[in-house]
Amino acid sequence: MKAIIPAAGHGTRFQPVTRVIPKEMLPIGSKPALELIVDEAKSAGADEIVIVISHGKELIREYFKDDPSIRFVYQEEQKGLGHAVMIGLEALENLDASPVLILLGDAVVAGCNASAAMAAVSAANGGAGVIGLERVPREKVSRYGIVRLEGDRIVDLVEKPSPETAPSDLAIAGRYLLDGRILEFLRTQEPGKGGEIQLTDAIRRMVTTSHLSPFTFHLYGYIYPGRRQDIGNPKGYFDALKAMGENE
Ligand code: UTP
């Protein structure tokens, strides 16, 4: 399985330390967070991993330089998560309909291997796409991509909706298994919330226009056991240390 880890963001919510240490390299015990994410991807079956970085984040490259299963690509301009994933996908050869694993470089999961659990859901559904989900308090939905489910299937997605308009309280939780053909949707994706090219928007187009295309994109939502910890800000990082420590 192929995997992409976007880790090119500015990390402004975690300044000043992110001026010298990428947030993805902050330690969780004896390992950088990013190594826990790489380990998760590998034990879920990833044998080809592309990490998307930016200039100034060479520490990441240096740390993983002896790992033959990892390659690096640069996102020259931080145009958003969707753009970073597009660059990662372009670096992968022989993309087909089989799902590519995408793991956010600043999200660690305590208590389970979310990617492995999602890969099992995909396999049980003929190799369909899967998005890892978590339930969030209604008043916080505007921080996340929120999905609408019909049964187990994702039928709609909205990036950072207001609590009044959110289709549910189910948030995208940092892990995706997506059909490689998402690349075509990312290439034509206009900037959305925050002026960024949003992965959520491209997935939405893929799902909602699927009936117009020769392909059908089955996309399942799966609430994985375990908790996503967002280390993109100091509070989240402290919570992550606590949660990951309890699982040691
Ligand atoms: P975030 O949404 O947390 O963005 O990215 P950010 O820019 O890193 O953080 P702030 O808002 O400045 O504090 C989620 C993941 O996607 C990557 C980040 O590195 C992080 O691992 N990302 C985000 C990219 O690779 N490129 C981008 O343009 C944006």
PDB file of C-alpha atoms and ligand atoms in Angstrom:
ATOM      1  CA  MET A   1       0.000   0.000   0.000  1.00  0.00           C
ATOM      2  CA  LYS A   2       1.126   3.554  -0.734  1.00  0.00           C
ATOM      3  CA  ALA A   3       0.938   6.290   1.896  1.00  0.00           C
ATOM      4  CA  ILE A   4       1.269  10.068   1.974  1.00  0.00           C
ATOM      5  CA  ILE A   5       2.095  12.096   5.071  1.00  0.00           C
ATOM      6  CA  PRO A   6       1.623  15.848   4.559  1.00  0.00           C
ATOM      7  CA  ALA A   7       4.067  17.652   6.855  1.00  0.00           C
ATOM      8  CA  ALA A   8       4.755  20.900   4.999  1.00  0.00           C
ATOM      9  CA  GLY A   9       2.524  23.291   6.969  1.00  0.00           C
ATOM     10  CA  HIS A  10       3.809  26.445   8.667  1.00  0.00           C
ATOM     11  CA  GLY A  11       2.858  25.411  12.201  1.00  0.00           C
ATOM     12  CA  THR A  12       1.926  28.994  13.112  1.00  0.00           C
ATOM     13  CA  ARG A  13      -0.265  27.850  16.004  1.00  0.00           C
ATOM     14  CA  PHE A  14       2.822  26.383  17.639  1.00  0.00           C
ATOM     15  CA  GLN A  15       5.271  29.248  17.278  1.00  0.00           C
ATOM     16  CA  PRO A  16       7.911  30.123  18.307  1.00  0.00           C
ATOM     17  CA  VAL A  17       9.283  26.574  18.671  1.00  0.00           C
ATOM     18  CA  THR A  18       8.199  25.676  15.117  1.00  0.00           C
ATOM     19  CA  ARG A  19      10.669  28.244  13.778  1.00  0.00           C
ATOM     20  CA  VAL A  20      13.399  25.675  14.525  1.00  0.00           C
ATOM     21  CA  ILE A  21      11.591  22.356  15.123  1.00  0.00           C
ATOM     22  CA  PRO A  22       8.800  21.178  12.814  1.00  0.00           C
ATOM     23  CA  LYS A  23       5.741  20.356  14.951  1.00  0.00           C
ATOM     24  CA  GLU A  24       5.730  16.894  13.352  1.00  0.00           C
ATOM     25  CA  MET A  25       9.147  16.275  14.993  1.00  0.00           C
ATOM     26  CA  LEU A  26       8.104  17.131  18.546  1.00  0.00           C
ATOM     27  CA  PRO A  27       8.865  14.164  20.807  1.00  0.00           C
ATOM     28  CA  ILE A  28       6.242  11.808  22.173  1.00  0.00           C
ATOM     29  CA  GLY A  29       8.418   9.910  24.618  1.00  0.00           C
ATOM     30  CA  SER A  30      11.575   8.795  22.824  1.00  0.00           C
ATOM     31  CA  LYS A  31      10.275   9.192  19.259  1.00  0.00           C
ATOM     32  CA  PRO A  32       9.230  12.168  17.157  1.00  0.00           C
ATOM     33  CA  ALA A  33       5.456  12.204  16.552  1.00  0.00           C
ATOM     34  CA  LEU A  34       6.121  11.681  12.857  1.00  0.00           C
ATOM     35  CA  GLU A  35       7.918   8.397  13.539  1.00  0.00           C
ATOM     36  CA  LEU A  36       4.856   7.091  15.396  1.00  0.00           C
ATOM     37  CA  ILE A  37       2.820   8.003  12.316  1.00  0.00           C
ATOM     38  CA  VAL A  38       5.304   6.276   9.978  1.00  0.00           C
ATOM     39  CA  ASP A  39       5.193   3.189  12.259  1.00  0.00           C
ATOM     40  CA  GLU A  40       1.376   3.235  12.133  1.00  0.00           C
ATOM     41  CA  ALA A  41       1.421   3.408   8.318  1.00  0.00           C
ATOM     42  CA  LYS A  42       3.931   0.573   8.026  1.00  0.00           C
ATOM     43  CA  SER A  43       2.111  -1.760  10.364  1.00  0.00           C
ATOM     44  CA  ALA A  44      -1.080  -1.046   8.389  1.00  0.00           C
ATOM     45  CA  GLY A  45       0.744  -2.339   5.296  1.00  0.00           C
ATOM     46  CA  ALA A  46       2.343   0.754   3.749  1.00  0.00           C
ATOM     47  CA  ASP A  47       5.538  -0.109   1.885  1.00  0.00           C
ATOM     48  CA  GLU A  48       5.966   3.130  -0.075  1.00  0.00           C
ATOM     49  CA  ILE A  49       5.658   6.357   1.921  1.00  0.00           C
ATOM     50  CA  VAL A  50       5.889   9.902   0.592  1.00  0.00           C
ATOM     51  CA  ILE A  51       6.361  12.663   3.152  1.00  0.00           C
ATOM     52  CA  VAL A  52       5.498  16.148   1.888  1.00  0.00           C
ATOM     53  CA  ILE A  53       7.791  18.754   3.454  1.00  0.00           C
ATOM     54  CA  SER A  54       8.725  22.384   2.918  1.00  0.00           C
ATOM     55  CA  HIS A  55      12.002  24.270   2.928  1.00  0.00           C
ATOM     56  CA  GLY A  56      13.168  24.780   6.485  1.00  0.00           C
ATOM     57  CA  LYS A  57      11.832  21.372   7.581  1.00  0.00           C
ATOM     58  CA  GLU A  58      14.951  19.435   6.524  1.00  0.00           C
ATOM     59  CA  LEU A  59      15.213  17.968  10.029  1.00  0.00           C
ATOM     60  CA  ILE A  60      12.490  15.545   8.895  1.00  0.00           C
ATOM     61  CA  ARG A  61      14.503  14.486   5.866  1.00  0.00           C
ATOM     62  CA  GLU A  62      17.651  14.083   7.930  1.00  0.00           C
ATOM     63  CA  TYR A  63      15.911  11.955  10.558  1.00  0.00           C
ATOM     64  CA  PHE A  64      14.414   9.457   8.087  1.00  0.00           C
ATOM     65  CA  LYS A  65      17.245   9.468   5.539  1.00  0.00           C
ATOM     66  CA  ASP A  66      18.231   5.814   6.068  1.00  0.00           C
ATOM     67  CA  ASP A  67      14.714   4.461   5.582  1.00  0.00           C
ATOM     68  CA  PRO A  68      14.422   3.100   2.011  1.00  0.00           C
ATOM     69  CA  SER A  69      10.624   3.007   2.099  1.00  0.00           C
ATOM     70  CA  ILE A  70      10.352   6.795   2.561  1.00  0.00           C
ATOM     71  CA  ARG A  71      10.687   9.498  -0.104  1.00  0.00           C
ATOM     72  CA  PHE A  72      10.366  13.259   0.247  1.00  0.00           C
ATOM     73  CA  VAL A  73       8.735  15.844  -1.953  1.00  0.00           C
ATOM     74  CA  TYR A  74       8.603  19.586  -1.437  1.00  0.00           C
ATOM     75  CA  GLN A  75       5.499  21.719  -1.366  1.00  0.00           C
ATOM     76  CA  GLU A  76       6.979  25.050  -2.453  1.00  0.00           C
ATOM     77  CA  GLU A  77       4.014  27.134  -1.344  1.00  0.00           C
ATOM     78  CA  GLN A  78       1.696  26.244   1.527  1.00  0.00           C
ATOM     79  CA  LYS A  79      -1.567  26.344  -0.379  1.00  0.00           C
ATOM     80  CA  GLY A  80      -3.402  23.947   1.925  1.00  0.00           C
ATOM     81  CA  LEU A  81      -3.782  20.277   2.804  1.00  0.00           C
ATOM     82  CA  GLY A  82      -5.460  19.414  -0.515  1.00  0.00           C
ATOM     83  CA  HIS A  83      -2.514  20.895  -2.399  1.00  0.00           C
ATOM     84  CA  ALA A  84       0.000  18.985  -0.240  1.00  0.00           C
ATOM     85  CA  VAL A  85      -1.850  15.713  -0.899  1.00  0.00           C
ATOM     86  CA  MET A  86      -1.917  16.501  -4.637  1.00  0.00           C
ATOM     87  CA  ILE A  87       1.872  16.917  -4.643  1.00  0.00           C
ATOM     88  CA  GLY A  88       2.269  13.664  -2.714  1.00  0.00           C
ATOM     89  CA  LEU A  89       0.031  11.797  -5.173  1.00  0.00           C
ATOM     90  CA  GLU A  90       1.942  13.187  -8.146  1.00  0.00           C
ATOM     91  CA  ALA A  91       5.124  11.669  -6.696  1.00  0.00           C
ATOM     92  CA  LEU A  92       3.572   8.208  -6.575  1.00  0.00           C
ATOM     93  CA  GLU A  93       3.780   6.068  -9.667  1.00  0.00           C
ATOM     94  CA  ASN A  94       1.163   3.679 -11.030  1.00  0.00           C
ATOM     95  CA  LEU A  95      -1.746   5.237  -9.203  1.00  0.00           C
ATOM     96  CA  ASP A  96      -4.865   3.247  -9.796  1.00  0.00           C
ATOM     97  CA  ALA A  97      -8.176   2.750  -8.090  1.00  0.00           C
ATOM     98  CA  SER A  98      -6.609   1.074  -5.058  1.00  0.00           C
ATOM     99  CA  PRO A  99      -6.759   3.326  -2.040  1.00  0.00           C
ATOM    100  CA  VAL A 100      -3.827   5.475  -0.917  1.00  0.00           C
ATOM    101  CA  LEU A 101      -3.402   6.002   2.814  1.00  0.00           C
ATOM    102  CA  ILE A 102      -3.152   9.628   3.935  1.00  0.00           C
ATOM    103  CA  LEU A 103      -2.038  10.398   7.487  1.00  0.00           C
ATOM    104  CA  LEU A 104      -1.833  13.973   8.774  1.00  0.00           C
ATOM    105  CA  GLY A 105       1.656  14.612  10.064  1.00  0.00           C
ATOM    106  CA  ASP A 106       0.410  16.441  13.126  1.00  0.00           C
ATOM    107  CA  ALA A 107      -2.183  13.901  14.267  1.00  0.00           C
ATOM    108  CA  VAL A 108      -1.242  10.910  16.401  1.00  0.00           C
ATOM    109  CA  VAL A 109      -3.757   8.324  17.519  1.00  0.00           C
ATOM    110  CA  ALA A 110      -3.737   6.886  21.022  1.00  0.00           C
ATOM    111  CA  GLY A 111      -5.136   3.463  21.744  1.00  0.00           C
ATOM    112  CA  CYS A 112      -5.322   1.801  18.321  1.00  0.00           C
ATOM    113  CA  ASN A 113      -3.737   1.598  14.889  1.00  0.00           C
ATOM    114  CA  ALA A 114      -6.373   3.696  13.096  1.00  0.00           C
ATOM    115  CA  SER A 115      -4.860   3.040   9.651  1.00  0.00           C
ATOM    116  CA  ALA A 116      -4.833  -0.740  10.099  1.00  0.00           C
ATOM    117  CA  ALA A 117      -8.436  -0.693  11.312  1.00  0.00           C
ATOM    118  CA  MET A 118      -9.437   1.406   8.286  1.00  0.00           C
ATOM    119  CA  ALA A 119      -7.540  -0.883   5.893  1.00  0.00           C
ATOM    120  CA  ALA A 120      -9.581  -3.785   7.285  1.00  0.00           C
ATOM    121  CA  VAL A 121     -12.828  -1.876   6.654  1.00  0.00           C
ATOM    122  CA  SER A 122     -11.678  -1.130   3.103  1.00  0.00           C
ATOM    123  CA  ALA A 123     -10.752  -4.762   2.442  1.00  0.00           C
ATOM    124  CA  ALA A 124     -14.117  -5.930   3.790  1.00  0.00           C
ATOM    125  CA  ASN A 125     -15.814  -3.584   1.300  1.00  0.00           C
ATOM    126  CA  GLY A 126     -14.022  -4.515  -1.896  1.00  0.00           C
ATOM    127  CA  GLY A 127     -11.203  -1.964  -1.556  1.00  0.00           C
ATOM    128  CA  ALA A 128     -13.525   1.027  -1.073  1.00  0.00           C
ATOM    129  CA  GLY A 129     -12.324   4.362   0.301  1.00  0.00           C
ATOM    130  CA  VAL A 130     -12.583   4.952   4.052  1.00  0.00           C
ATOM    131  CA  ILE A 131     -12.344   8.122   6.128  1.00  0.00           C
ATOM    132  CA  GLY A 132     -11.519   7.859   9.820  1.00  0.00           C
ATOM    133  CA  LEU A 133     -14.028   9.753  11.966  1.00  0.00           C
ATOM    134  CA  GLU A 134     -14.499  10.919  15.525  1.00  0.00           C
ATOM    135  CA  ARG A 135     -17.481  12.461  17.284  1.00  0.00           C
ATOM    136  CA  VAL A 136     -16.850  16.048  18.408  1.00  0.00           C
ATOM    137  CA  PRO A 137     -18.876  18.473  20.539  1.00  0.00           C
ATOM    138  CA  ARG A 138     -21.354  20.436  18.388  1.00  0.00           C
ATOM    139  CA  GLU A 139     -19.850  23.778  19.409  1.00  0.00           C
ATOM    140  CA  LYS A 140     -16.476  22.681  17.985  1.00  0.00           C
ATOM    141  CA  VAL A 141     -17.558  21.455  14.548  1.00  0.00           C
ATOM    142  CA  SER A 142     -16.232  24.634  12.912  1.00  0.00           C
ATOM    143  CA  ARG A 143     -12.653  23.400  13.523  1.00  0.00           C
ATOM    144  CA  TYR A 144     -13.069  20.261  11.418  1.00  0.00           C
ATOM    145  CA  GLY A 145     -14.233  18.704   8.197  1.00  0.00           C
ATOM    146  CA  ILE A 146     -17.673  17.272   8.982  1.00  0.00           C
ATOM    147  CA  VAL A 147     -19.399  14.444   7.111  1.00  0.00           C
ATOM    148  CA  ARG A 148     -22.946  13.324   6.465  1.00  0.00           C
ATOM    149  CA  LEU A 149     -23.430   9.583   6.632  1.00  0.00           C
ATOM    150  CA  GLU A 150     -26.153   7.388   5.151  1.00  0.00           C
ATOM    151  CA  GLY A 151     -25.680   4.091   6.895  1.00  0.00           C
ATOM    152  CA  ASP A 152     -21.904   3.558   6.710  1.00  0.00           C
ATOM    153  CA  ARG A 153     -21.480   5.589   3.535  1.00  0.00           C
ATOM    154  CA  ILE A 154     -20.285   9.176   3.367  1.00  0.00           C
ATOM    155  CA  VAL A 155     -22.658  11.123   1.133  1.00  0.00           C
ATOM    156  CA  ASP A 156     -21.526  14.679   1.861  1.00  0.00           C
ATOM    157  CA  LEU A 157     -18.655  16.587   3.504  1.00  0.00           C
ATOM    158  CA  VAL A 158     -18.256  20.214   4.605  1.00  0.00           C
ATOM    159  CA  GLU A 159     -15.045  21.889   5.740  1.00  0.00           C
ATOM    160  CA  LYS A 160     -15.358  23.896   8.975  1.00  0.00           C
ATOM    161  CA  PRO A 161     -19.159  24.387   8.995  1.00  0.00           C
ATOM    162  CA  SER A 162     -20.925  26.505  11.590  1.00  0.00           C
ATOM    163  CA  PRO A 163     -22.661  24.496  14.355  1.00  0.00           C
ATOM    164  CA  GLU A 164     -26.021  25.583  12.867  1.00  0.00           C
ATOM    165  CA  THR A 165     -25.302  24.266   9.370  1.00  0.00           C
ATOM    166  CA  ALA A 166     -23.103  21.252  10.172  1.00  0.00           C
ATOM    167  CA  PRO A 167     -24.507  18.033   8.688  1.00  0.00           C
ATOM    168  CA  SER A 168     -23.540  16.053  11.835  1.00  0.00           C
ATOM    169  CA  ASP A 169     -21.069  15.972  14.715  1.00  0.00           C
ATOM    170  CA  LEU A 170     -18.811  13.463  12.943  1.00  0.00           C
ATOM    171  CA  ALA A 171     -15.407  14.969  12.180  1.00  0.00           C
ATOM    172  CA  ILE A 172     -12.677  13.774   9.846  1.00  0.00           C
ATOM    173  CA  ALA A 173      -9.984  12.525  12.216  1.00  0.00           C
ATOM    174  CA  GLY A 174      -6.643  12.797  10.413  1.00  0.00           C
ATOM    175  CA  ARG A 175      -6.678   9.505   8.496  1.00  0.00           C
ATOM    176  CA  TYR A 176      -7.948   8.786   4.975  1.00  0.00           C
ATOM    177  CA  LEU A 177      -7.852   5.852   2.574  1.00  0.00           C
ATOM    178  CA  LEU A 178      -8.683   7.420  -0.760  1.00  0.00           C
ATOM    179  CA  ASP A 179      -9.034   6.168  -4.303  1.00  0.00           C
ATOM    180  CA  GLY A 180      -5.991   7.445  -6.252  1.00  0.00           C
ATOM    181  CA  ARG A 181      -8.351   9.117  -8.712  1.00  0.00           C
ATOM    182  CA  ILE A 182      -8.868  11.876  -6.127  1.00  0.00           C
ATOM    183  CA  LEU A 183      -5.826  13.393  -7.869  1.00  0.00           C
ATOM    184  CA  GLU A 184      -7.932  14.629 -10.787  1.00  0.00           C
ATOM    185  CA  PHE A 185     -10.312  16.363  -8.387  1.00  0.00           C
ATOM    186  CA  LEU A 186      -7.448  17.978  -6.461  1.00  0.00           C
ATOM    187  CA  ARG A 187      -5.895  19.318  -9.674  1.00  0.00           C
ATOM    188  CA  THR A 188      -9.071  21.224 -10.456  1.00  0.00           C
ATOM    189  CA  GLN A 189      -9.957  22.231  -6.892  1.00  0.00           C
ATOM    190  CA  GLU A 190     -10.533  25.946  -6.249  1.00  0.00           C
ATOM    191  CA  PRO A 191      -9.400  27.395  -2.900  1.00  0.00           C
ATOM    192  CA  GLY A 192     -12.037  27.130  -0.154  1.00  0.00           C
ATOM    193  CA  LYS A 193     -12.110  27.983   3.579  1.00  0.00           C
ATOM    194  CA  GLY A 194      -9.163  30.183   4.574  1.00  0.00           C
ATOM    195  CA  GLY A 195      -8.193  30.599   0.900  1.00  0.00           C
ATOM    196  CA  GLU A 196      -6.642  27.101   1.048  1.00  0.00           C
ATOM    197  CA  ILE A 197      -7.075  24.175  -1.325  1.00  0.00           C
ATOM    198  CA  GLN A 198      -9.097  21.909   0.916  1.00  0.00           C
ATOM    199  CA  LEU A 199      -8.911  18.128   0.693  1.00  0.00           C
ATOM    200  CA  THR A 200     -12.461  17.973   2.072  1.00  0.00           C
ATOM    201  CA  ASP A 201     -13.780  20.010  -0.887  1.00  0.00           C
ATOM    202  CA  ALA A 202     -12.125  17.729  -3.457  1.00  0.00           C
ATOM    203  CA  ILE A 203     -13.482  14.601  -1.737  1.00  0.00           C
ATOM    204  CA  ARG A 204     -16.915  16.225  -1.690  1.00  0.00           C
ATOM    205  CA  ARG A 205     -16.779  16.741  -5.461  1.00  0.00           C
ATOM    206  CA  MET A 206     -15.588  13.181  -5.955  1.00  0.00           C
ATOM    207  CA  VAL A 207     -18.428  11.775  -3.883  1.00  0.00           C
ATOM    208  CA  THR A 208     -21.238  14.024  -5.050  1.00  0.00           C
ATOM    209  CA  THR A 209     -20.426  13.938  -8.787  1.00  0.00           C
ATOM    210  CA  SER A 210     -19.568  10.257  -8.816  1.00  0.00           C
ATOM    211  CA  HIS A 211     -22.875   9.382 -10.517  1.00  0.00           C
ATOM    212  CA  LEU A 212     -21.841  11.572 -13.492  1.00  0.00           C
ATOM    213  CA  SER A 213     -18.542   9.799 -14.033  1.00  0.00           C
ATOM    214  CA  PRO A 214     -17.764   6.326 -15.366  1.00  0.00           C
ATOM    215  CA  PHE A 215     -16.511   5.336 -11.910  1.00  0.00           C
ATOM    216  CA  THR A 216     -18.361   4.911  -8.673  1.00  0.00           C
ATOM    217  CA  PHE A 217     -16.484   6.038  -5.611  1.00  0.00           C
ATOM    218  CA  HIS A 218     -17.640   4.145  -2.592  1.00  0.00           C
ATOM    219  CA  LEU A 219     -16.554   6.007   0.503  1.00  0.00           C
ATOM    220  CA  TYR A 220     -17.166   4.649   3.968  1.00  0.00           C
ATOM    221  CA  GLY A 221     -17.054   6.561   7.237  1.00  0.00           C
ATOM    222  CA  TYR A 222     -15.521   4.674  10.136  1.00  0.00           C
ATOM    223  CA  ILE A 223     -15.283   5.822  13.750  1.00  0.00           C
ATOM    224  CA  TYR A 224     -12.023   4.226  14.739  1.00  0.00           C
ATOM    225  CA  PRO A 225     -11.416   3.050  18.280  1.00  0.00           C
ATOM    226  CA  GLY A 226      -8.830   5.232  20.000  1.00  0.00           C
ATOM    227  CA  ARG A 227      -8.491   8.994  20.104  1.00  0.00           C
ATOM    228  CA  ARG A 228      -6.929  11.381  17.617  1.00  0.00           C
ATOM    229  CA  GLN A 229      -4.527  13.838  19.242  1.00  0.00           C
ATOM    230  CA  ASP A 230      -3.854  17.031  17.313  1.00  0.00           C
ATOM    231  CA  ILE A 231      -0.319  18.135  18.142  1.00  0.00           C
ATOM    232  CA  GLY A 232      -0.614  21.269  15.994  1.00  0.00           C
ATOM    233  CA  ASN A 233      -1.015  23.487  19.062  1.00  0.00           C
ATOM    234  CA  PRO A 234       0.497  23.427  22.580  1.00  0.00           C
ATOM    235  CA  LYS A 235      -2.706  22.321  24.337  1.00  0.00           C
ATOM    236  CA  GLY A 236      -3.192  19.425  21.920  1.00  0.00           C
ATOM    237  CA  TYR A 237       0.431  18.446  22.336  1.00  0.00           C
ATOM    238  CA  PHE A 238       0.153  18.287  26.142  1.00  0.00           C
ATOM    239  CA  ASP A 239      -3.006  16.181  25.767  1.00  0.00           C
ATOM    240  CA  ALA A 240      -1.180  13.900  23.310  1.00  0.00           C
ATOM    241  CA  LEU A 241       1.709  13.349  25.725  1.00  0.00           C
ATOM    242  CA  LYS A 242      -0.741  12.392  28.443  1.00  0.00           C
ATOM    243  CA  ALA A 243      -2.838  10.091  26.248  1.00  0.00           C
ATOM    244  CA  MET A 244       0.140   8.400  24.585  1.00  0.00           C
ATOM    245  CA  GLY A 245       1.862   8.031  27.961  1.00  0.00           C
ATOM    246  CA  GLU A 246      -1.149   6.173  29.342  1.00  0.00           C
ATOM    247  CA  ASN A 247      -0.853   3.687  26.469  1.00  0.00           C
ATOM    248  CA  GLU A 248       2.826   2.945  27.087  1.00  0.00           C
TER     249      GLU A 248
HETATM  250  P1  UTP B   1      -2.782  22.235   9.572  1.00  0.00           P
HETATM  251  O1  UTP B   1      -4.171  22.457   9.121  1.00  0.00           O
HETATM  252  O2  UTP B   1      -2.583  21.990  11.015  1.00  0.00           O
HETATM  253  O3  UTP B   1      -1.925  23.482   9.033  1.00  0.00           O
HETATM  254  O4  UTP B   1      -2.195  21.027   8.719  1.00  0.00           O
HETATM  255  P2  UTP B   1      -0.538  24.138   9.408  1.00  0.00           P
HETATM  256  O5  UTP B   1      -0.340  25.177   8.370  1.00  0.00           O
HETATM  257  O6  UTP B   1       0.562  23.131   9.551  1.00  0.00           O
HETATM  258  O7  UTP B   1      -0.753  24.748  10.866  1.00  0.00           O
HETATM  259  P3  UTP B   1      -0.994  26.244  11.335  1.00  0.00           P
HETATM  260  O8  UTP B   1      -2.420  26.539  11.020  1.00  0.00           O
HETATM  261  O9  UTP B   1      -0.004  27.120  10.593  1.00  0.00           O
HETATM  262  O10 UTP B   1      -0.716  26.237  12.808  1.00  0.00           O
HETATM  263  C1  UTP B   1      -2.467  19.649   8.935  1.00  0.00           C
HETATM  264  C2  UTP B   1      -1.319  18.843   8.327  1.00  0.00           C
HETATM  265  O11 UTP B   1      -1.185  19.143   6.941  1.00  0.00           O
HETATM  266  C3  UTP B   1       0.088  19.671   6.632  1.00  0.00           C
HETATM  267  C4  UTP B   1       0.666  20.138   7.978  1.00  0.00           C
HETATM  268  O12 UTP B   1       2.091  20.052   7.982  1.00  0.00           O
HETATM  269  C5  UTP B   1       0.013  19.193   8.969  1.00  0.00           C
HETATM  270  O13 UTP B   1       0.786  18.019   9.177  1.00  0.00           O
HETATM  271  N1  UTP B   1      -0.039  20.769   5.625  1.00  0.00           N
HETATM  272  C6  UTP B   1      -0.916  21.795   5.804  1.00  0.00           C
HETATM  273  C7  UTP B   1       0.762  20.728   4.495  1.00  0.00           C
HETATM  274  O14 UTP B   1       1.567  19.784   4.305  1.00  0.00           O
HETATM  275  N2  UTP B   1       0.665  21.750   3.596  1.00  0.00           N
HETATM  276  C8  UTP B   1      -0.198  22.809   3.739  1.00  0.00           C
HETATM  277  O15 UTP B   1      -0.232  23.696   2.859  1.00  0.00           O
HETATM  278  C9  UTP B   1      -1.005  22.815   4.888  1.00  0.00           C
END
